[in-house]
mmCIF file of C-alpha atoms in Angstrom:
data_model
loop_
_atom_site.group_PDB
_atom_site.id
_atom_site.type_symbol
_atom_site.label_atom_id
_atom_site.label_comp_id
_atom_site.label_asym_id
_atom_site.label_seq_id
_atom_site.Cartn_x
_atom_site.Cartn_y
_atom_site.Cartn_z
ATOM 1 C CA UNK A 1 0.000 0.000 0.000
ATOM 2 C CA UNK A 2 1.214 3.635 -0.675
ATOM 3 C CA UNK A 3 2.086 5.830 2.303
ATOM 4 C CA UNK A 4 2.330 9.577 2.301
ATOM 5 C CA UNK A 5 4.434 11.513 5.023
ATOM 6 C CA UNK A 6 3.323 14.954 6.209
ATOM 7 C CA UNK A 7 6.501 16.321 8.125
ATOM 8 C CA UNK A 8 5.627 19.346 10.283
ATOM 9 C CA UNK A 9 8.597 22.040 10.504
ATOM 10 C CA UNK A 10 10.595 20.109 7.958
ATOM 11 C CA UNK A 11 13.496 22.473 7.527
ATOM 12 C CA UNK A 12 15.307 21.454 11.080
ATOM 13 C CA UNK A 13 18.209 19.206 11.045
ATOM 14 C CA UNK A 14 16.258 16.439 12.450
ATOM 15 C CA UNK A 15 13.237 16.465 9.954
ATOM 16 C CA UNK A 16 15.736 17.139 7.046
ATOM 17 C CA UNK A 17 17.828 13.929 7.549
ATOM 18 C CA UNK A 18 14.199 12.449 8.562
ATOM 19 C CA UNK A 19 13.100 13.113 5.386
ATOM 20 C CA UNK A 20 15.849 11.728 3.101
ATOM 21 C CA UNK A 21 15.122 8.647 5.035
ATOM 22 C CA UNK A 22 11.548 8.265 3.714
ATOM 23 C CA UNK A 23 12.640 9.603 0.245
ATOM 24 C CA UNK A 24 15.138 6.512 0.072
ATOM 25 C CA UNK A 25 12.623 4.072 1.348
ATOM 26 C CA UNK A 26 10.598 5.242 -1.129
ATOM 27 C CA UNK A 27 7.554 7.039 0.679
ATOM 28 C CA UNK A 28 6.072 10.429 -0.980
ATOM 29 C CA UNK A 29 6.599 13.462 1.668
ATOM 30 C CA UNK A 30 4.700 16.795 1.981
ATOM 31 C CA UNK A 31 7.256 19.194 3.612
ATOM 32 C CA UNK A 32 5.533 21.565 5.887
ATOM 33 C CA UNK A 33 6.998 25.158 7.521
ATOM 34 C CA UNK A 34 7.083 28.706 7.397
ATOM 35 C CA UNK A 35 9.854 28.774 4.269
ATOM 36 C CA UNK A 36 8.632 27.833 1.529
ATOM 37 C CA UNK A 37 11.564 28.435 -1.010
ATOM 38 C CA UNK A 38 13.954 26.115 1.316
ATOM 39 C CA UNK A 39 11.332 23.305 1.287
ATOM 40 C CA UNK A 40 10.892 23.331 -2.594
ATOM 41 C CA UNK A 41 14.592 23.218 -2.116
ATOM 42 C CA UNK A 42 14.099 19.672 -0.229
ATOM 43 C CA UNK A 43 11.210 18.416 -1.874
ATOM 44 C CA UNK A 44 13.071 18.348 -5.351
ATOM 45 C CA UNK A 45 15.711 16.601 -3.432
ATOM 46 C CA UNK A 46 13.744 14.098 -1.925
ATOM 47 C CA UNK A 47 12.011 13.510 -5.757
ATOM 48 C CA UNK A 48 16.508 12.689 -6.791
ATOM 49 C CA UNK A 49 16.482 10.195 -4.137
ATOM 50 C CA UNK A 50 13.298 8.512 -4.590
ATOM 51 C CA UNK A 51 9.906 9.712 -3.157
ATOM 52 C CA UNK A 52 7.220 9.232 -5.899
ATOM 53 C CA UNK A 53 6.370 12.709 -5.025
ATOM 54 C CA UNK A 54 7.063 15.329 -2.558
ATOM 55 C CA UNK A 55 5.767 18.545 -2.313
ATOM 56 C CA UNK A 56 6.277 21.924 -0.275
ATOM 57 C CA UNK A 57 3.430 22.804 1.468
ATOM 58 C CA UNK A 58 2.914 25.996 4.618
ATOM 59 C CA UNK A 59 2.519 25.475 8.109
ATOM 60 C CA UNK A 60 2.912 27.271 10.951
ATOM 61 C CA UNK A 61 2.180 26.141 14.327
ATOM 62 C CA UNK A 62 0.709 29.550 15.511
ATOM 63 C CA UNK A 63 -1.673 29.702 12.908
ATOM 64 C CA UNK A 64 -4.194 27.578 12.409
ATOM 65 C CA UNK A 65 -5.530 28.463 9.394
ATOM 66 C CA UNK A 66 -2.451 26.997 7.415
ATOM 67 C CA UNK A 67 -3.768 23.518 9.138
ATOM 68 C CA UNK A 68 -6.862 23.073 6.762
ATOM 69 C CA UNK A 69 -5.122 23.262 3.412
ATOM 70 C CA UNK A 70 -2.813 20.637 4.543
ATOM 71 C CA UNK A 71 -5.655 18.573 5.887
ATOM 72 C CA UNK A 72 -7.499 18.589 2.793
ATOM 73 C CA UNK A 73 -4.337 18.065 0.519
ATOM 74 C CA UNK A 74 -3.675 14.687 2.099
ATOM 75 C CA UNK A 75 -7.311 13.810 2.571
ATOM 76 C CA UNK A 76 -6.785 14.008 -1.754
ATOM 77 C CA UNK A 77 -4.149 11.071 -1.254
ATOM 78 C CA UNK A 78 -4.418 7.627 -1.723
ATOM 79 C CA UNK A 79 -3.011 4.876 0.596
ATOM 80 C CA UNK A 80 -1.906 5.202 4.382
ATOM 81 C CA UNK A 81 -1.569 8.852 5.936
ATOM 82 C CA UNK A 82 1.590 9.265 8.414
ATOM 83 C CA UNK A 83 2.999 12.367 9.991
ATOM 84 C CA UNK A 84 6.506 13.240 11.530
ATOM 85 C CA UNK A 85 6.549 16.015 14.042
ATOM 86 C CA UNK A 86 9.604 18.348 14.626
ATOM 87 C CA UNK A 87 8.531 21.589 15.762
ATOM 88 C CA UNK A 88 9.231 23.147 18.589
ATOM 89 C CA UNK A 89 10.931 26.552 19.688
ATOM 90 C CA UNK A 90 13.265 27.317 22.684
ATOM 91 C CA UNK A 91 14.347 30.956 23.440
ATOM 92 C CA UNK A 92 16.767 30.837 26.585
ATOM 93 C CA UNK A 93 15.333 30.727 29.719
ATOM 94 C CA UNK A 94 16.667 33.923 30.744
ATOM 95 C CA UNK A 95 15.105 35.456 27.970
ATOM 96 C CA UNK A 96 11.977 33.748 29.202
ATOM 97 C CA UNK A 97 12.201 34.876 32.942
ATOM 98 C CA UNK A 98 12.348 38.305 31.455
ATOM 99 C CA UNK A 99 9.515 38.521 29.240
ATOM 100 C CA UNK A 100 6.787 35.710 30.752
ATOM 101 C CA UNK A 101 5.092 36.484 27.244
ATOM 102 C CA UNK A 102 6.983 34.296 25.473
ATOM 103 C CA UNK A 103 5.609 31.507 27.133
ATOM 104 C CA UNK A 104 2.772 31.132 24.908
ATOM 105 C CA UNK A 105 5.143 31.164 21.973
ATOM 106 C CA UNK A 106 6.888 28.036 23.218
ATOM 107 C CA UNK A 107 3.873 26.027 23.977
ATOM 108 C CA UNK A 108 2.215 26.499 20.690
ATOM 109 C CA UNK A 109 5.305 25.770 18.839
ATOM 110 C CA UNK A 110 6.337 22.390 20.714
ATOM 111 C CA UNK A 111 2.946 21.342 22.206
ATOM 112 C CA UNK A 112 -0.656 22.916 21.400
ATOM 113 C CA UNK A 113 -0.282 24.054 17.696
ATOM 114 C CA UNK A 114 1.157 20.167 16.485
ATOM 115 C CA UNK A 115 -1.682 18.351 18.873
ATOM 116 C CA UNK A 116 -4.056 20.671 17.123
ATOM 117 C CA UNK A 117 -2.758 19.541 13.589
ATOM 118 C CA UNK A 118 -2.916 16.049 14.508
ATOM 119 C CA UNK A 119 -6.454 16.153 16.055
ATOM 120 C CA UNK A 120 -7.269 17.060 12.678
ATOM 121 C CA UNK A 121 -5.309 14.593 11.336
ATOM 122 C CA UNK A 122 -6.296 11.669 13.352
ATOM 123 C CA UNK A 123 -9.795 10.644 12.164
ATOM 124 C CA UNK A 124 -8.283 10.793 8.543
ATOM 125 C CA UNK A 125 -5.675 7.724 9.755
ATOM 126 C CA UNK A 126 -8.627 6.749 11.177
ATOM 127 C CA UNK A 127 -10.137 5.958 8.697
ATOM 128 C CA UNK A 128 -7.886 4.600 6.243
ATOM 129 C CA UNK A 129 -6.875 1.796 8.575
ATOM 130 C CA UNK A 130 -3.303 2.344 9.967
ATOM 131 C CA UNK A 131 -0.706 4.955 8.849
ATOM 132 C CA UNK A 132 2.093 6.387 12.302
ATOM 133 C CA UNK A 133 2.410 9.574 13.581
ATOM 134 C CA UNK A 134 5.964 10.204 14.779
ATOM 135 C CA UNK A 135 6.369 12.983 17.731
ATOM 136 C CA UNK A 136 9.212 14.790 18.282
ATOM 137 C CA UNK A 137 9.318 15.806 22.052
ATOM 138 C CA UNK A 138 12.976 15.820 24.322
ATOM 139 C CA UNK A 139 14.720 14.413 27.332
ATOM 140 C CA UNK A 140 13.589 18.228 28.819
ATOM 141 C CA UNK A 141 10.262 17.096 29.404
ATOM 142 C CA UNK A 142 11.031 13.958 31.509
ATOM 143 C CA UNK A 143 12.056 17.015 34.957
ATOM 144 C CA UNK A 144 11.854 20.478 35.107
ATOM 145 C CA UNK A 145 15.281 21.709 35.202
ATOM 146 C CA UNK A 146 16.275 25.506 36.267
ATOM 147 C CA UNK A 147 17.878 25.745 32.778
ATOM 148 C CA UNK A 148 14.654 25.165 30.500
ATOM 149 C CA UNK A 149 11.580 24.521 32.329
ATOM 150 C CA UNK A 150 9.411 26.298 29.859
ATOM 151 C CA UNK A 151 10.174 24.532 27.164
ATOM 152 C CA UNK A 152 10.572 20.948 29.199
ATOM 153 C CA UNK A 153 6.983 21.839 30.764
ATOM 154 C CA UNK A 154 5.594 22.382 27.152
ATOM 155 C CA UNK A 155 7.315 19.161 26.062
ATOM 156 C CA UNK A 156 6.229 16.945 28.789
ATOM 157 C CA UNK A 157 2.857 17.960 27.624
ATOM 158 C CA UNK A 158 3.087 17.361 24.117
ATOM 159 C CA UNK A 159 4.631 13.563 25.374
ATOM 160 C CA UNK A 160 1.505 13.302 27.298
ATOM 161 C CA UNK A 161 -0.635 13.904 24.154
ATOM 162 C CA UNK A 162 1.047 11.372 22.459
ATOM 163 C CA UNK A 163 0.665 8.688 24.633
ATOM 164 C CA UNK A 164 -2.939 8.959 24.707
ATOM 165 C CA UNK A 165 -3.338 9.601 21.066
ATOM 166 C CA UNK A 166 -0.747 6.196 20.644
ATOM 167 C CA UNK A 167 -3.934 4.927 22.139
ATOM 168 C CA UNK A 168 -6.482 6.004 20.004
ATOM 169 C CA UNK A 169 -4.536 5.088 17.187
ATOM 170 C CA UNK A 170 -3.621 1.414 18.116
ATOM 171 C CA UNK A 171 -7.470 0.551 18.104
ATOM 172 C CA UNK A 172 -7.544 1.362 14.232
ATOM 173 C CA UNK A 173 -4.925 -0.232 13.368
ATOM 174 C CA UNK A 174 -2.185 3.199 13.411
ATOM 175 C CA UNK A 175 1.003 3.576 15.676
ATOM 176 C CA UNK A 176 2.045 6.584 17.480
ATOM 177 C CA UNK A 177 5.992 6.960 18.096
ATOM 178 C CA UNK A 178 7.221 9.248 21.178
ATOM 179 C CA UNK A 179 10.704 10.323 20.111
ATOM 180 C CA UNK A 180 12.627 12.210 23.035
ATOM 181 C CA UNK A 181 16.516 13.409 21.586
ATOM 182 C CA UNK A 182 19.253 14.150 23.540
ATOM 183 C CA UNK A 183 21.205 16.548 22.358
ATOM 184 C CA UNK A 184 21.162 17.043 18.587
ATOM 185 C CA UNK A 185 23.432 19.214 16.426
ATOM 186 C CA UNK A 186 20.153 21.675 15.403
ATOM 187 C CA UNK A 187 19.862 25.201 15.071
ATOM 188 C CA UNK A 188 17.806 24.797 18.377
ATOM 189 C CA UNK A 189 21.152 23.820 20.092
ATOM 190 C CA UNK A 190 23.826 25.944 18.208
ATOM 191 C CA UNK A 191 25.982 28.059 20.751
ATOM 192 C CA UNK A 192 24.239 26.387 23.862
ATOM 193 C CA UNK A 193 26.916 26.253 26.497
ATOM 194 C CA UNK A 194 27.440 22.669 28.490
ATOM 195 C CA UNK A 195 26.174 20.224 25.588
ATOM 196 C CA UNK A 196 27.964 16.909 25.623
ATOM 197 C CA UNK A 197 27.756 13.765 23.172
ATOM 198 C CA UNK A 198 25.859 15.765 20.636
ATOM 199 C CA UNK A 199 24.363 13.338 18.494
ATOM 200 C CA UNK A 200 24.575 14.042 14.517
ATOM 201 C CA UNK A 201 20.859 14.797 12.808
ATOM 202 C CA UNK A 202 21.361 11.535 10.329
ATOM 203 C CA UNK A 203 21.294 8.736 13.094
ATOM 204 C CA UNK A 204 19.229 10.164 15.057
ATOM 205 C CA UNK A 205 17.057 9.709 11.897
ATOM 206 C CA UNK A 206 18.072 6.709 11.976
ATOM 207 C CA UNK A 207 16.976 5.593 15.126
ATOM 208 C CA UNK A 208 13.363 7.349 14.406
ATOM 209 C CA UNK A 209 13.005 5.060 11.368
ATOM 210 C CA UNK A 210 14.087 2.016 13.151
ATOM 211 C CA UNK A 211 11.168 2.575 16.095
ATOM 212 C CA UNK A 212 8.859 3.072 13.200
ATOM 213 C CA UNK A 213 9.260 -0.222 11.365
ATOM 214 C CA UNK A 214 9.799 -1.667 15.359
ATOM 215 C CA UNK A 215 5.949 0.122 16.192
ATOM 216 C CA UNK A 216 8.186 1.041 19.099
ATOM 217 C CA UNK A 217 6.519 3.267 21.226
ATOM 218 C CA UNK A 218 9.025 5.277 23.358
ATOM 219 C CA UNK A 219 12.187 6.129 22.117
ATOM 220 C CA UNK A 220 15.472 8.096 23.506
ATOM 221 C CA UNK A 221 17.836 8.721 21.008
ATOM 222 C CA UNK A 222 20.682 8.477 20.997
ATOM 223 C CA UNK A 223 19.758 5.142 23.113
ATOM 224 C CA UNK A 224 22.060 5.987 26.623
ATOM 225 C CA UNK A 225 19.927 9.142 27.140
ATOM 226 C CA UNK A 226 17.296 6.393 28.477
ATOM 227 C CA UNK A 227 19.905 6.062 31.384
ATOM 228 C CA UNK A 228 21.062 9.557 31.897
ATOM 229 C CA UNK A 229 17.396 10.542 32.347
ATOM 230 C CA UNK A 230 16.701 7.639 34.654
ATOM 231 C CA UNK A 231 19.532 9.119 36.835
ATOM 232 C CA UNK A 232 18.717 12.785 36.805
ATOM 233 C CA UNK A 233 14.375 11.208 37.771
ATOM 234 C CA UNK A 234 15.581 9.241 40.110
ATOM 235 C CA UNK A 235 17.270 12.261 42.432
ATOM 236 C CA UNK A 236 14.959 12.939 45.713
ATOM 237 C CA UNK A 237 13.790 16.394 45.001
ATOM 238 C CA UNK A 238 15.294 18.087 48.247
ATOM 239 C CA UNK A 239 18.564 17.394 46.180
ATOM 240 C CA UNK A 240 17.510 18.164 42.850
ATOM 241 C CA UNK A 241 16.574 21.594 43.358
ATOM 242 C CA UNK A 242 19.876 22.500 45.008
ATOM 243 C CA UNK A 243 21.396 21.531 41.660
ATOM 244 C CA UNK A 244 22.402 23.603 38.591
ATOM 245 C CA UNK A 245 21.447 20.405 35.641
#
């Protein structure tokens, strides 16, 4: 059966490498963000290495009239529906603490505007039988930490989503993935003091394909961050909050 990939915010590092993967595999893409010149850029590359089709197509997580078009675009397909989410946005915390308005900023970007999408999306997968949805989330939302609660808070929510939706899905026959990185070499990351084994944007592709042919349904790439954030959950609180992590 055919399969067409919507990828949300497809011009990141992660969603790029993401979506050479499906191109190779052979899956038809529909690359969704704010730029559309860059992403008829990608889609033409995605056509050289194999998708049957791929197309540029805007979104934008803070406006939800972009959703629709996109909706009713894939609704148009044929075959299985699947979507890959990598948006998100993370402005320092300082910058944050300074101006509480940007809150809402960050939790549209990495939580309520891609749950919206896929709330729309869902009763289409619904009702072709299967398909995967693939969300992007991060080892930030397993503890709030002093250096990115906002964004952590907004991502433990959007893992939250997920799992429920991964079980509204399984009961027609669909798969939901909850992908949490580690560090990833993304413009998200660039000149972010303390990073250490910064994973490269191509396996951690790798490892989201792998979960998807697995129907895994939690994931921490690269695979020791399942470890690391065991440790840092597993610290009594009176001690956690006394440290600078």
């Amino acid at each position: 059966m055919s399969e067409t990939w919507i990828i949300l915010g497809a011009t990141s590092s992660m969603a790029r490498a993401f979506a050479r993967r499906l191109a190779t595999e052979g899956r038809a893409v529909l690359l969704a963000g704010r730029d559309l010149e860059e992403l008829a850029l990608m889609a033409e590359d995605c056509r050289l290495r194999g998708a049957p089709a791929a197309e540029a197509v805007r979104f934008d997580a803070r406006d939800a009239d972009s959703f629709g078009p996109i909706l009713d675009r894939l609704g148009g397909t044929e075959g299985q529906i699947s979507a890959a989410v990598f948006v998100g946005s993370m402005p320092p915390q300082a910058k944050i603490d300074a101006d509480p308005a940007l809150i809402e900023g960050v939790v549209t970007d990495s939580f309520t505007g891609p749950a919206r999408f896929l709330q729309g999306l869902a009763p289409l997968m619904e009702a072709r039988g299967g398909g995967t949805v693939v969300g992007v989330g991060s080892v930030a939302g397993d503890r709030g930490r002093i250096g990115n609660y906002v964004y952590g808070a907004a991502k433990a929510g959007f893992h939250t989503y997920l799992s429920g939706l991964r079980n509204r899905l399984t009961r027609a026959g669909g798969h939901v993935v909850t992908v949490k990185p580690g560090f990833t070499d993304t413009a998200m990351t660039w000149g972010i003091e303390g990073m250490f084994l910064v994973a490269e944007p191509e396996a951690v592709a790798d490892d989201i394909w792998r979960a998807v042919e697995k129907r895994r349904n939690v994931i921490y790439t690269p695979r020791f961050w399942r470890w690391i954030m065991a440790v840092i959950r597993s610290i009594p609180e009176p001690i956690f909050k006394k440290l600078s992590i």
